Amino acid sequence: MIKEMKENRKTRYTRMVLQESLFELMEIKPIAKITIKELCENADINRTTFYAYYTDQYDLLRKIQDETLLWVKESLSNLIGQTDKHEKMMVLEKIFQYFVENSRHLKILMSEQGDIDFQKQMFTLIYQQCGISPTATPETNFGISKDYFIFAVNGSVGLLQHWLKNGINQSAQEMAETIYNMTFRLVSW
């Protein structure tokens, strides 16, 4: 039992330092130019240990992205179906607080250095969680046109990117209010 706890702690630590190392390197260059050797040297982990957890730097990035998408999906599932403004604001504020707490990582994931496929997955996830699909009719899309909804979601994501890029110059609560005022008032979710 104690051995398992040590292994779990060691595993979490190893994954954490590898993730941190990847983000440090992605701050200065694209993932395609990051080698496993420099990733491991930066993390002070040997390559054998790296390969025990990941197949390559893209696998490491994918796992980070998957964790982020899972968290967003769970948070959005709490948002959908809410009719009370206060409840919607609470969920939005929780999401933006997560972005504040993970701003360094999310800034990279949502930037030009990040993976465009991840950003597309984020959009797709938001659409799916809100019941929007490319073939849906206005009646099944909460009475709004697909184009309007896409505009609202992409505008929200663009606002998030701008917020992260400019050093989080508004609080999580202010961002939640901005998104609510720009989106929820116009779209009856």
Short mmCIF file of C-alpha atoms in Angstrom, two decimals:
data_model
loop_
_atom_site.label_atom_id
_atom_site.label_comp_id
_atom_site.label_asym_id
_atom_site.label_seq_id
_atom_site.Cartn_x
_atom_site.Cartn_y
_atom_site.Cartn_z
CA MET A 1 0.00 0.00 0.00
CA ILE A 2 2.78 2.44 0.92
CA LYS A 3 4.71 1.40 -2.18
CA GLU A 4 1.63 2.17 -4.33
CA MET A 5 1.28 5.60 -2.73
CA LYS A 6 4.95 6.36 -3.42
CA GLU A 7 4.58 5.19 -7.01
CA ASN A 8 1.46 7.28 -7.49
CA ARG A 9 3.17 10.33 -6.05
CA LYS A 10 6.27 9.68 -8.15
CA THR A 11 4.13 9.16 -11.27
CA ARG A 12 2.23 12.40 -10.66
CA TYR A 13 5.48 14.27 -10.07
CA THR A 14 7.09 12.86 -13.22
CA ARG A 15 4.09 13.75 -15.36
CA MET A 16 3.92 17.21 -13.82
CA VAL A 17 7.57 18.05 -14.52
CA LEU A 18 7.30 16.72 -18.07
CA GLN A 19 4.21 18.85 -18.66
CA GLU A 20 5.94 21.90 -17.20
CA SER A 21 8.98 21.24 -19.34
CA LEU A 22 6.85 21.02 -22.47
CA PHE A 23 5.12 24.32 -21.68
CA GLU A 24 8.44 26.04 -20.97
CA LEU A 25 9.74 24.94 -24.34
CA MET A 26 6.49 25.77 -26.16
CA GLU A 27 6.79 29.33 -24.88
CA ILE A 28 9.83 29.75 -27.11
CA LYS A 29 9.22 27.40 -30.04
CA PRO A 30 6.60 25.24 -31.72
CA ILE A 31 6.16 21.64 -30.64
CA ALA A 32 7.50 20.38 -33.97
CA LYS A 33 10.91 21.81 -33.05
CA ILE A 34 10.98 20.33 -29.54
CA THR A 35 13.01 17.15 -29.18
CA ILE A 36 12.53 14.45 -26.57
CA LYS A 37 16.14 14.94 -25.54
CA GLU A 38 15.70 18.63 -24.71
CA LEU A 39 12.29 17.98 -23.13
CA CYS A 40 13.85 15.41 -20.78
CA GLU A 41 16.94 17.50 -20.04
CA ASN A 42 14.74 20.46 -19.19
CA ALA A 43 12.63 18.27 -16.86
CA ASP A 44 15.69 16.52 -15.41
CA ILE A 45 14.10 13.17 -16.35
CA ASN A 46 15.79 10.47 -18.39
CA ARG A 47 14.35 9.46 -21.74
CA THR A 48 13.53 5.93 -20.59
CA THR A 49 11.26 7.41 -17.94
CA PHE A 50 9.66 9.68 -20.53
CA TYR A 51 8.89 6.72 -22.81
CA ALA A 52 7.32 4.84 -19.89
CA TYR A 53 4.55 7.47 -19.94
CA TYR A 54 4.43 8.92 -23.46
CA THR A 55 5.28 7.87 -27.00
CA ASP A 56 6.48 11.33 -28.06
CA GLN A 57 6.01 15.05 -27.38
CA TYR A 58 2.74 15.02 -29.33
CA ASP A 59 1.36 12.26 -27.09
CA LEU A 60 2.25 14.35 -24.03
CA LEU A 61 0.52 17.38 -25.52
CA ARG A 62 -2.54 15.30 -26.51
CA LYS A 63 -2.93 14.03 -22.95
CA ILE A 64 -2.75 17.57 -21.58
CA GLN A 65 -5.33 18.66 -24.13
CA ASP A 66 -7.59 15.71 -23.31
CA GLU A 67 -7.54 16.62 -19.61
CA THR A 68 -8.41 20.21 -20.45
CA LEU A 69 -11.23 19.20 -22.80
CA LEU A 70 -12.65 16.82 -20.20
CA TRP A 71 -12.72 19.57 -17.60
CA VAL A 72 -14.39 21.99 -20.03
CA LYS A 73 -16.95 19.35 -21.06
CA GLU A 74 -17.87 18.66 -17.45
CA SER A 75 -18.17 22.37 -16.71
CA LEU A 76 -20.29 23.02 -19.80
CA SER A 77 -22.59 20.14 -18.89
CA ASN A 78 -23.35 22.05 -15.68
CA LEU A 79 -24.12 25.16 -17.72
CA ILE A 80 -26.50 23.66 -20.25
CA GLY A 81 -30.06 23.56 -19.04
CA GLN A 82 -29.56 26.29 -16.46
CA THR A 83 -32.33 28.87 -16.63
CA ASP A 84 -31.35 31.03 -13.68
CA LYS A 85 -28.96 33.88 -14.49
CA HIS A 86 -27.18 33.49 -11.15
CA GLU A 87 -26.54 29.78 -11.81
CA LYS A 88 -25.23 30.50 -15.31
CA MET A 89 -22.95 33.19 -13.92
CA MET A 90 -21.62 30.82 -11.25
CA VAL A 91 -20.72 28.17 -13.85
CA LEU A 92 -19.15 30.75 -16.17
CA GLU A 93 -17.17 32.23 -13.30
CA LYS A 94 -15.94 28.74 -12.33
CA ILE A 95 -14.78 28.17 -15.92
CA PHE A 96 -12.94 31.50 -16.03
CA GLN A 97 -11.41 30.85 -12.60
CA TYR A 98 -10.04 27.59 -14.02
CA PHE A 99 -8.56 29.62 -16.88
CA VAL A 100 -6.97 32.02 -14.37
CA GLU A 101 -5.48 29.16 -12.35
CA ASN A 102 -4.17 27.49 -15.51
CA SER A 103 -3.49 30.64 -17.52
CA ARG A 104 0.11 29.85 -18.39
CA HIS A 105 -0.82 26.51 -19.92
CA LEU A 106 -4.02 27.70 -21.57
CA LYS A 107 -2.30 30.75 -23.01
CA ILE A 108 0.07 28.40 -24.82
CA LEU A 109 -2.62 25.90 -25.83
CA MET A 110 -4.79 28.68 -27.27
CA SER A 111 -1.94 30.59 -28.96
CA GLU A 112 -0.20 30.26 -32.30
CA GLN A 113 2.30 27.92 -30.58
CA GLY A 114 -0.58 25.66 -29.61
CA ASP A 115 -2.21 22.96 -31.66
CA ILE A 116 -4.87 24.29 -34.03
CA ASP A 117 -6.59 20.90 -33.84
CA PHE A 118 -7.03 21.35 -30.08
CA GLN A 119 -8.60 24.75 -30.64
CA LYS A 120 -10.95 23.22 -33.24
CA GLN A 121 -11.78 20.42 -30.79
CA MET A 122 -12.62 23.07 -28.21
CA PHE A 123 -15.06 24.71 -30.65
CA THR A 124 -16.58 21.34 -31.58
CA LEU A 125 -16.99 20.40 -27.92
CA ILE A 126 -18.76 23.66 -27.17
CA TYR A 127 -21.08 23.14 -30.14
CA GLN A 128 -21.86 19.55 -29.12
CA GLN A 129 -22.51 20.43 -25.49
CA CYS A 130 -24.92 23.13 -26.60
CA GLY A 131 -26.74 20.81 -28.99
CA ILE A 132 -25.51 22.56 -32.12
CA SER A 133 -24.44 20.66 -35.20
CA PRO A 134 -23.62 21.80 -38.73
CA THR A 135 -26.81 20.17 -40.03
CA ALA A 136 -29.17 21.36 -37.28
CA THR A 137 -32.16 23.53 -38.11
CA PRO A 138 -32.98 26.79 -36.32
CA GLU A 139 -35.77 24.97 -34.46
CA THR A 140 -33.33 22.45 -32.97
CA ASN A 141 -30.70 25.11 -32.28
CA PHE A 142 -32.73 26.97 -29.66
CA GLY A 143 -34.47 29.07 -32.31
CA ILE A 144 -31.28 30.71 -33.58
CA SER A 145 -29.43 30.31 -36.82
CA LYS A 146 -26.34 28.15 -36.99
CA ASP A 147 -24.33 31.13 -38.27
CA TYR A 148 -25.30 33.27 -35.31
CA PHE A 149 -24.41 30.55 -32.83
CA ILE A 150 -21.04 29.94 -34.50
CA PHE A 151 -20.38 33.67 -34.35
CA ALA A 152 -21.25 33.78 -30.63
CA VAL A 153 -19.09 30.78 -29.73
CA ASN A 154 -16.10 31.86 -31.83
CA GLY A 155 -16.41 35.37 -30.45
CA SER A 156 -16.33 33.97 -26.93
CA VAL A 157 -13.26 31.86 -27.69
CA GLY A 158 -11.58 34.86 -29.36
CA LEU A 159 -12.32 36.93 -26.28
CA LEU A 160 -10.78 34.18 -24.13
CA GLN A 161 -7.64 34.15 -26.30
CA HIS A 162 -7.37 37.94 -26.10
CA TRP A 163 -7.87 37.85 -22.32
CA LEU A 164 -5.14 35.23 -21.86
CA LYS A 165 -2.74 36.92 -24.28
CA ASN A 166 -3.09 40.30 -22.56
CA GLY A 167 -2.31 39.05 -19.08
CA ILE A 168 -5.78 38.42 -17.64
CA ASN A 169 -6.61 42.10 -17.22
CA GLN A 170 -10.13 41.32 -15.95
CA SER A 171 -11.26 39.08 -13.11
CA ALA A 172 -12.99 35.74 -13.69
CA GLN A 173 -16.23 37.35 -12.51
CA GLU A 174 -15.88 40.24 -14.98
CA MET A 175 -15.23 37.83 -17.85
CA ALA A 176 -18.23 35.72 -16.84
CA GLU A 177 -20.40 38.85 -16.88
CA THR A 178 -19.02 39.91 -20.27
CA ILE A 179 -19.68 36.50 -21.84
CA TYR A 180 -23.12 36.35 -20.27
CA ASN A 181 -24.03 39.82 -21.50
CA MET A 182 -22.71 39.17 -25.00
CA THR A 183 -24.02 35.64 -25.44
CA PHE A 184 -26.69 34.50 -23.00
CA ARG A 185 -28.83 37.57 -23.42
CA LEU A 186 -28.84 37.07 -27.18
CA VAL A 187 -29.03 33.28 -27.26
CA SER A 188 -31.70 31.53 -25.19
CA TRP A 189 -29.79 28.47 -23.96
#
